[in-house]
Short mmCIF file of C-alpha atoms in Angstrom, two decimals:
data_model
loop_
_atom_site.label_atom_id
_atom_site.label_comp_id
_atom_site.label_asym_id
_atom_site.label_seq_id
_atom_site.Cartn_x
_atom_site.Cartn_y
_atom_site.Cartn_z
CA MET Q 108 19.34 2.18 37.22
CA TYR Q 109 21.65 2.11 34.22
CA TYR Q 110 21.26 0.52 30.82
CA LYS Q 111 24.06 -0.45 28.47
CA LEU Q 112 23.36 0.58 24.87
CA TYR Q 113 25.43 -0.46 21.89
CA ILE Q 114 25.24 2.58 19.64
CA ASP Q 115 26.03 0.60 16.47
CA SER Q 116 23.10 -1.76 17.11
CA VAL Q 117 20.81 1.16 17.95
CA PHE Q 118 21.84 2.95 14.76
CA LEU Q 119 21.24 -0.16 12.63
CA LEU Q 120 17.80 -0.76 14.15
CA GLN Q 121 16.83 2.90 13.85
CA ALA Q 122 18.03 3.25 10.25
CA THR Q 123 16.20 0.08 9.19
CA SER Q 124 12.99 1.17 10.92
CA ASN Q 125 13.26 4.60 9.31
CA PHE Q 126 13.65 2.99 5.88
CA TYR Q 127 10.50 0.94 6.43
CA LEU Q 128 8.54 3.99 7.64
CA LEU Q 129 9.69 6.17 4.74
CA SER Q 130 8.79 3.45 2.24
CA LEU Q 131 5.33 2.88 3.74
CA ALA Q 132 4.62 6.62 3.93
CA GLY Q 133 5.75 6.99 0.31
CA GLN Q 134 3.31 4.29 -0.77
CA ILE Q 135 0.43 6.01 1.01
CA LEU Q 136 1.34 9.49 -0.24
CA ARG Q 137 2.17 8.25 -3.77
CA CYS Q 138 5.72 9.61 -3.55
CA THR Q 139 8.56 8.03 -5.46
CA ALA Q 140 12.28 7.94 -4.70
CA THR Q 141 15.25 5.67 -5.27
CA HIS Q 142 16.27 3.22 -2.55
CA LYS Q 143 19.51 5.18 -2.23
CA ARG Q 144 17.70 8.41 -1.30
CA ILE Q 145 15.38 6.61 1.12
CA TRP Q 146 18.34 4.91 2.82
CA LEU Q 147 20.14 8.27 2.99
CA GLY Q 148 17.16 9.88 4.71
CA ALA Q 149 16.83 6.88 7.05
CA ALA Q 150 20.53 7.00 7.98
CA VAL Q 151 20.46 10.74 8.67
CA GLY Q 152 17.40 10.30 10.89
CA ALA Q 153 19.06 7.42 12.75
CA GLY Q 154 22.19 9.49 13.30
CA ILE Q 155 20.22 12.40 14.78
CA SER Q 156 18.26 10.02 17.03
CA CYS Q 157 21.51 8.49 18.31
CA MET Q 158 22.86 11.97 19.02
CA ALA Q 159 19.69 12.80 20.96
CA MET Q 160 20.33 9.77 23.18
CA VAL Q 161 23.80 10.85 24.24
CA ILE Q 162 23.11 14.58 24.81
CA PRO Q 163 23.20 15.10 28.61
CA ALA Q 164 19.97 17.12 28.93
CA GLY Q 165 16.72 15.73 30.29
CA THR Q 166 15.62 12.15 29.88
CA VAL Q 167 16.22 10.11 26.73
CA GLY Q 168 12.47 9.71 26.16
CA ILE Q 169 11.82 13.45 26.27
CA ARG Q 170 14.74 14.19 23.91
CA LEU Q 171 13.52 11.60 21.40
CA LEU Q 172 9.94 12.87 21.64
CA ILE Q 173 10.97 16.49 21.03
CA SER Q 174 13.13 15.56 18.04
CA ALA Q 175 10.64 13.13 16.47
CA ILE Q 176 8.72 15.54 14.20
CA PRO Q 177 11.75 17.61 13.03
CA VAL Q 178 13.70 14.41 12.34
CA SER Q 179 10.86 12.85 10.34
CA MET Q 180 10.42 16.08 8.35
CA GLY Q 181 14.14 16.10 7.57
CA MET Q 182 14.05 12.47 6.44
CA LEU Q 183 11.06 13.13 4.18
CA ARG Q 184 12.78 16.13 2.65
CA ILE Q 185 15.94 14.13 1.91
CA ALA Q 186 14.10 11.07 0.58
CA TYR Q 187 11.26 12.65 -1.40
CA GLY Q 188 12.39 16.26 -1.85
CA GLU Q 189 9.39 17.75 -0.05
CA HIS Q 190 9.75 21.49 0.62
CA SER Q 191 6.24 22.69 1.51
CA GLY Q 192 5.81 23.07 5.26
CA ARG Q 193 2.20 21.90 5.23
CA LYS Q 194 3.03 18.82 3.16
CA LEU Q 195 5.97 18.01 5.41
CA ILE Q 196 3.77 18.15 8.50
CA HIS Q 197 1.08 16.04 6.84
CA SER Q 198 3.67 13.53 5.62
CA SER Q 199 5.23 13.39 9.10
CA LEU Q 200 1.85 12.57 10.64
CA VAL Q 201 1.33 9.83 8.04
CA MET Q 202 4.79 8.50 8.85
CA ALA Q 203 3.96 8.55 12.58
CA CYS Q 204 0.81 6.52 11.93
CA CYS Q 205 2.89 4.03 9.94
CA GLY Q 206 5.26 3.80 12.91
CA PHE Q 207 2.36 3.12 15.28
CA PHE Q 208 1.05 0.23 13.17
CA LEU Q 209 4.51 -1.10 12.30
CA GLY Q 210 5.46 -1.16 15.99
CA GLY Q 211 2.19 -2.86 16.90
CA VAL Q 212 2.67 -5.63 14.34
CA MET Q 213 6.31 -6.10 15.42
CA ILE Q 214 5.37 -6.40 19.10
CA TRP Q 215 2.61 -8.89 18.27
CA LEU Q 216 4.96 -11.03 16.20
CA LEU Q 217 7.86 -10.81 18.68
CA ASN Q 218 5.69 -11.87 21.62
CA ARG Q 219 4.57 -15.00 19.81
CA ILE Q 220 8.00 -15.93 18.50
CA ARG Q 221 9.56 -15.41 21.95
CA MET Q 222 7.06 -17.92 23.33
CA ILE Q 223 8.46 -20.46 20.88
CA LEU Q 224 12.08 -19.47 21.56
CA LYS Q 225 11.44 -19.35 25.33
CA GLY Q 226 12.16 -15.65 25.69
CA ARG Q 227 15.40 -15.55 23.72
CA SER Q 228 15.89 -12.66 21.34
CA SER Q 229 18.61 -11.11 19.19
CA LEU Q 230 19.34 -8.22 16.88
CA PHE Q 231 18.93 -10.48 13.85
CA LEU Q 232 15.53 -11.69 15.08
CA THR Q 233 14.33 -8.11 15.62
CA LEU Q 234 15.46 -7.10 12.13
CA ALA Q 235 13.75 -10.14 10.62
CA ILE Q 236 10.49 -9.41 12.48
CA GLY Q 237 10.67 -5.78 11.35
CA TYR Q 238 11.04 -6.84 7.73
CA LEU Q 239 8.10 -9.25 8.04
CA ALA Q 240 5.92 -6.54 9.62
CA TYR Q 241 6.96 -4.11 6.86
CA LYS Q 242 5.93 -6.59 4.17
CA ILE Q 243 2.59 -7.26 5.85
CA LEU Q 244 1.75 -3.55 6.08
CA GLY Q 245 2.95 -3.00 2.51
CA ARG Q 246 0.53 -5.66 1.27
CA ILE Q 247 -2.31 -4.09 3.27
CA ILE Q 248 -1.57 -0.63 1.82
CA LYS Q 249 -1.42 -2.06 -1.71
CA TRP Q 250 -4.77 -3.82 -1.19
CA MET Q 251 -6.39 -0.67 0.20
CA ARG Q 252 -5.09 1.39 -2.75
CA SER Q 253 -6.49 -1.14 -5.21
CA ARG Q 254 -9.86 -0.98 -3.46
CA LYS Q 255 -9.77 2.81 -3.50
CA GLY Q 256 -8.91 2.76 -7.19
CA ASP Q 257 -12.42 1.62 -8.14
CA CYS Q 258 -13.95 5.08 -7.91
CA PHE Q 259 -14.62 8.18 -9.95
CA ARG Q 260 -12.20 10.84 -11.10
CA THR Q 261 -12.73 14.12 -12.93
CA VAL Q 262 -10.89 14.35 -16.25
CA ARG Q 263 -10.32 17.57 -18.19
CA ILE Q 264 -9.72 17.45 -21.95
CA TYR Q 265 -9.11 20.42 -24.24
CA VAL Q 266 -11.29 20.42 -27.37
CA PRO Q 267 -9.93 22.66 -30.20
CA ASP Q 268 -13.30 23.26 -31.92
CA MET Q 269 -14.88 24.41 -28.69
CA GLY Q 270 -11.81 26.40 -27.65
CA GLN Q 271 -12.21 25.18 -24.10
CA GLU Q 272 -11.77 22.23 -21.78
CA ILE Q 273 -14.54 19.77 -21.09
CA ARG Q 274 -14.91 18.00 -17.76
CA VAL Q 275 -15.67 14.30 -17.84
CA LYS Q 276 -16.60 11.94 -15.04
CA ALA Q 277 -14.39 8.86 -15.36
CA LEU Q 278 -14.56 5.48 -13.65
CA VAL Q 279 -11.22 4.01 -12.59
CA ASP Q 280 -11.37 0.31 -13.39
CA THR Q 281 -8.50 -1.73 -11.88
CA GLY Q 282 -9.57 -4.62 -14.10
CA ASN Q 283 -8.91 -2.61 -17.25
CA HIS Q 284 -5.79 -4.06 -18.88
CA LEU Q 285 -6.42 -2.66 -22.36
CA ALA Q 286 -3.15 -1.64 -24.03
CA GLU Q 287 -1.87 -0.55 -27.42
CA PRO Q 288 -0.48 -3.76 -28.99
CA ILE Q 289 2.70 -2.18 -30.42
CA CYS Q 290 3.93 0.31 -27.82
CA GLY Q 291 2.12 -1.19 -24.81
CA GLU Q 292 0.70 2.17 -23.70
CA PRO Q 293 -2.46 2.02 -21.54
CA VAL Q 294 -5.77 2.62 -23.32
CA SER Q 295 -8.77 4.26 -21.68
CA VAL Q 296 -12.30 3.89 -23.05
CA ILE Q 297 -14.80 6.67 -23.82
CA SER Q 298 -18.46 6.57 -24.83
CA GLU Q 299 -19.74 7.42 -28.30
CA LYS Q 300 -21.52 10.44 -26.83
CA LEU Q 301 -18.26 11.85 -25.50
CA ALA Q 302 -16.45 10.97 -28.72
CA ARG Q 303 -18.94 13.05 -30.73
CA SER Q 304 -18.35 16.11 -28.54
CA MET Q 305 -14.58 15.95 -28.91
CA ALA Q 306 -14.32 14.76 -32.52
CA SER Q 307 -11.86 17.55 -33.37
CA CYS Q 308 -9.32 15.93 -31.03
CA PHE Q 309 -9.14 12.84 -33.23
CA ARG Q 310 -6.53 13.14 -35.98
CA PRO Q 311 -6.17 10.43 -38.64
CA ASP Q 312 -2.39 10.24 -38.15
CA LYS Q 313 -2.98 9.43 -34.47
CA TYR Q 314 -5.34 6.54 -35.15
CA HIS Q 315 -4.89 3.15 -33.44
CA ALA Q 316 -6.78 -0.12 -33.83
CA ILE Q 317 -7.03 -1.75 -30.41
CA PRO Q 318 -7.87 -5.46 -30.23
CA TYR Q 319 -9.97 -6.49 -27.25
CA GLN Q 320 -11.89 -9.36 -25.72
CA SER Q 321 -15.06 -9.10 -23.68
CA VAL Q 322 -17.76 -11.23 -22.15
CA GLY Q 323 -20.20 -12.43 -24.81
CA LYS Q 324 -17.81 -11.59 -27.66
CA ASP Q 325 -14.57 -13.44 -28.34
CA ARG Q 326 -12.65 -10.59 -29.90
CA GLY Q 327 -12.97 -7.32 -31.77
CA LEU Q 328 -11.32 -4.01 -32.66
CA LEU Q 329 -11.84 -0.61 -31.11
CA ASN Q 330 -11.17 2.64 -32.92
CA ALA Q 331 -8.74 4.64 -30.81
CA TYR Q 332 -6.94 7.97 -31.06
CA GLU Q 333 -4.09 9.62 -29.24
CA LEU Q 334 -4.93 12.79 -27.35
CA PRO Q 335 -2.14 15.38 -26.93
CA GLY Q 336 -2.90 15.86 -23.25
CA MET Q 337 -5.29 15.22 -20.40
CA ILE Q 338 -5.59 16.41 -16.79
CA ILE Q 339 -6.82 14.02 -14.09
CA GLU Q 340 -8.08 15.58 -10.85
CA GLU Q 341 -7.40 13.30 -7.90
CA CYS Q 342 -7.66 14.09 -4.18
CA GLY Q 343 -7.26 17.82 -4.76
CA GLU Q 344 -4.21 17.34 -6.99
CA GLN Q 345 -3.81 17.40 -10.75
CA LEU Q 346 -2.07 14.71 -12.77
CA HIS Q 347 -0.96 15.88 -16.20
CA ARG Q 348 -0.73 13.11 -18.79
CA GLU Q 349 0.47 13.49 -22.38
CA HIS Q 350 -0.13 11.33 -25.46
CA VAL Q 351 -3.10 9.51 -23.91
CA ILE Q 352 -4.78 6.86 -26.05
CA VAL Q 353 -8.57 6.62 -25.82
CA ALA Q 354 -10.73 4.02 -27.53
CA ILE Q 355 -14.33 4.64 -28.59
CA CYS Q 356 -16.68 2.07 -27.11
CA ASN Q 357 -19.78 1.28 -29.19
CA ALA Q 358 -21.39 -0.49 -26.24
CA GLY Q 359 -20.71 -0.90 -22.55
CA ILE Q 360 -21.03 2.78 -21.51
CA PRO Q 361 -24.68 3.84 -21.78
CA GLU Q 362 -25.27 7.46 -22.76
CA GLU Q 363 -27.32 8.00 -19.60
CA SER Q 364 -24.50 6.67 -17.40
CA VAL Q 365 -23.01 8.94 -14.70
CA TYR Q 366 -19.57 8.39 -16.22
CA GLN Q 367 -18.48 8.66 -19.84
CA MET Q 368 -14.94 7.29 -19.56
CA ILE Q 369 -13.29 4.17 -18.17
CA LEU Q 370 -9.86 5.33 -17.02
CA HIS Q 371 -6.88 3.01 -17.17
CA PRO Q 372 -5.37 2.63 -13.64
CA ARG Q 373 -1.81 3.04 -14.94
CA LEU Q 374 -2.60 6.69 -15.69
CA LEU Q 375 -2.84 7.30 -11.94
CA GLU Q 376 0.62 5.96 -11.19
CA SER Q 377 3.28 8.48 -10.23
#
């Protein structure tokens, strides 16, 4: 039995699917890259897959299966600049999982649309279904990340008077939209107890008055200061942030609370 394949259509479908998988994997892994680099990685991966189809050795399925992991690792390296072997393998597995779910959603949508179109299909329809499935999974990933954001992080702050760093348990609040009114920088909130222990970090020339609104009080002002630096420990990694503004909260964070800081979610963005 022989099948007729149009290599240009295969390349277009493969490159588009690779772009979707790279984008979804980047969202999960918190990697950033320009659309140009992602498309470049997707095109290179599609080209290698097309070459694997025409090489006269073994079956097409076996050739594609053998080349799947190396190709995905190459695409990730081009798109996101990953060099660590362990990270590349981990990212490739994440990308494979994205492919599994993306393919499942596409098949589910195609089967239902073909029932309406009485079995007719086309390249344009497949591309459209792929884009719809990509958007659906992207929304799910975004929702899951927002749900995961409401949890604790460990924050390290250097205190000059103590000559050492202090570790603080911080609550990530996705509902925290507090920002400096002039520059728009995100503002995190710390308790009075924590503020007393790191008073030497607060310099008068780095003072900010932050207006706020809260339940039970129409409006008010929070005393805030700019810290030279802060380290956020997240999922085994460290996020270094400079010129972080923290406001001192007179109420809302009890001294006996398990956390002493409400961390602005924008500080976790790559």
